[in-house]
Amino acid sequence: MIKTVSLKKEDCYCDLATFYENVARKISARTTDKTKFDCRKICVTKDVQEVLWSYYREEKNLTDEQIASILLIGGPKANLEEHGILEYRAEVENGFVSCGETPDGC
């Protein structure tokens, strides 16, 4: 089952771990320090990706090449169609949040 999450810009202006925690909180998934997120099971709008990119550039002073590497390895797929101006939205599939052997929360 796919869950759609509306986000605020503030939910996206952070590192990937915090971003994934923000999304998990919005889908009411329980998280612990052992929680893992599967980046293959989350899609976002281009606006979300741009805010994540801005965070890494402005707050972490990373180059575009470094940011691209981070997002390619562990970032969400920015392939959702946007329906409005500055739309911050994510869609998550079952299995996005897991804790060891237990999918969908810890």
Short mmCIF file of C-alpha atoms in Angstrom, two decimals:
data_model
loop_
_atom_site.label_atom_id
_atom_site.label_comp_id
_atom_site.label_asym_id
_atom_site.label_seq_id
_atom_site.Cartn_x
_atom_site.Cartn_y
_atom_site.Cartn_z
CA MET A 1 0.00 0.00 0.00
CA ILE A 2 1.28 3.46 -0.89
CA LYS A 3 0.86 6.30 1.60
CA THR A 4 0.97 9.92 0.48
CA VAL A 5 2.54 12.47 2.81
CA SER A 6 2.23 16.25 2.60
CA LEU A 7 5.34 17.96 3.86
CA LYS A 8 6.40 21.46 4.78
CA LYS A 9 9.62 22.96 3.53
CA GLU A 10 10.96 22.72 7.10
CA ASP A 11 10.40 18.94 7.02
CA CYS A 12 12.72 18.73 4.02
CA TYR A 13 15.49 21.20 4.95
CA CYS A 14 17.61 18.66 6.84
CA ASP A 15 19.88 15.67 6.36
CA LEU A 16 18.48 12.46 4.91
CA ALA A 17 18.17 10.64 8.26
CA THR A 18 16.14 13.48 9.74
CA PHE A 19 14.07 13.78 6.57
CA TYR A 20 13.21 10.08 6.68
CA GLU A 21 12.31 10.39 10.39
CA ASN A 22 10.03 13.33 9.53
CA VAL A 23 8.27 11.26 6.86
CA ALA A 24 7.96 8.28 9.22
CA ARG A 25 6.40 10.51 11.88
CA LYS A 26 3.84 11.76 9.36
CA ILE A 27 2.75 8.21 8.54
CA SER A 28 2.58 7.42 12.27
CA ALA A 29 5.38 4.85 12.10
CA ARG A 30 7.15 4.13 15.36
CA THR A 31 10.89 4.66 15.23
CA THR A 32 13.78 3.83 17.54
CA ASP A 33 17.54 4.15 17.35
CA LYS A 34 17.50 0.82 15.44
CA THR A 35 15.06 2.00 12.77
CA LYS A 36 16.18 1.65 9.16
CA PHE A 37 14.74 3.38 6.12
CA ASP A 38 14.66 1.90 2.62
CA CYS A 39 15.31 4.69 0.11
CA ARG A 40 13.95 2.44 -2.66
CA LYS A 41 10.50 2.67 -1.10
CA ILE A 42 10.06 6.47 -1.11
CA CYS A 43 9.38 8.89 -3.94
CA VAL A 44 9.23 12.67 -3.67
CA THR A 45 8.52 15.72 -5.78
CA LYS A 46 11.37 17.64 -7.35
CA ASP A 47 10.70 20.46 -4.85
CA VAL A 48 11.58 18.13 -1.97
CA GLN A 49 14.82 17.12 -3.68
CA GLU A 50 15.74 20.76 -4.26
CA VAL A 51 15.26 21.61 -0.57
CA LEU A 52 17.38 18.62 0.49
CA TRP A 53 20.03 19.77 -1.99
CA SER A 54 19.91 23.31 -0.57
CA TYR A 55 20.39 22.00 2.95
CA TYR A 56 23.53 20.09 2.06
CA ARG A 57 24.92 23.04 0.09
CA GLU A 58 24.10 25.76 2.62
CA GLU A 59 24.45 23.98 5.96
CA LYS A 60 27.10 21.35 5.21
CA ASN A 61 29.03 23.31 2.53
CA LEU A 62 29.16 20.31 0.22
CA THR A 63 29.88 20.51 -3.50
CA ASP A 64 27.27 19.56 -6.08
CA GLU A 65 29.23 16.38 -6.77
CA GLN A 66 29.21 15.40 -3.09
CA ILE A 67 25.49 16.12 -2.77
CA ALA A 68 24.73 14.14 -5.91
CA SER A 69 26.62 11.17 -4.46
CA ILE A 70 24.69 11.31 -1.18
CA LEU A 71 21.33 11.53 -2.92
CA LEU A 72 22.18 8.84 -5.49
CA ILE A 73 23.27 6.38 -2.82
CA GLY A 74 20.62 6.97 -0.17
CA GLY A 75 18.18 9.60 -1.30
CA PRO A 76 14.55 9.32 -2.34
CA LYS A 77 13.55 9.13 -5.99
CA ALA A 78 12.37 12.55 -7.22
CA ASN A 79 9.86 11.23 -9.73
CA LEU A 80 6.44 12.36 -8.48
CA GLU A 81 4.40 14.69 -10.63
CA GLU A 82 3.80 18.05 -9.04
CA HIS A 83 0.25 19.34 -8.91
CA GLY A 84 0.97 22.82 -7.63
CA ILE A 85 3.60 25.44 -7.07
CA LEU A 86 6.19 24.40 -4.47
CA GLU A 87 4.60 21.10 -3.64
CA TYR A 88 6.41 19.13 -0.96
CA ARG A 89 5.04 15.60 -1.12
CA ALA A 90 6.29 12.07 -0.63
CA GLU A 91 4.82 8.66 -1.34
CA VAL A 92 6.03 5.70 0.70
CA GLU A 93 5.52 2.00 0.10
CA ASN A 94 5.26 -0.73 2.71
CA GLY A 95 8.72 -1.56 3.96
CA PHE A 96 10.03 2.02 3.95
CA VAL A 97 10.40 1.86 7.74
CA SER A 98 11.85 -1.25 9.36
CA CYS A 99 13.62 -2.36 12.49
CA GLY A 100 15.75 -5.40 11.80
CA GLU A 101 13.43 -8.20 10.75
CA THR A 102 10.25 -6.26 11.51
CA PRO A 103 8.89 -4.19 8.57
CA ASP A 104 6.68 -1.14 9.06
CA GLY A 105 7.90 0.25 12.37
CA CYS A 106 9.84 -0.95 15.36
#
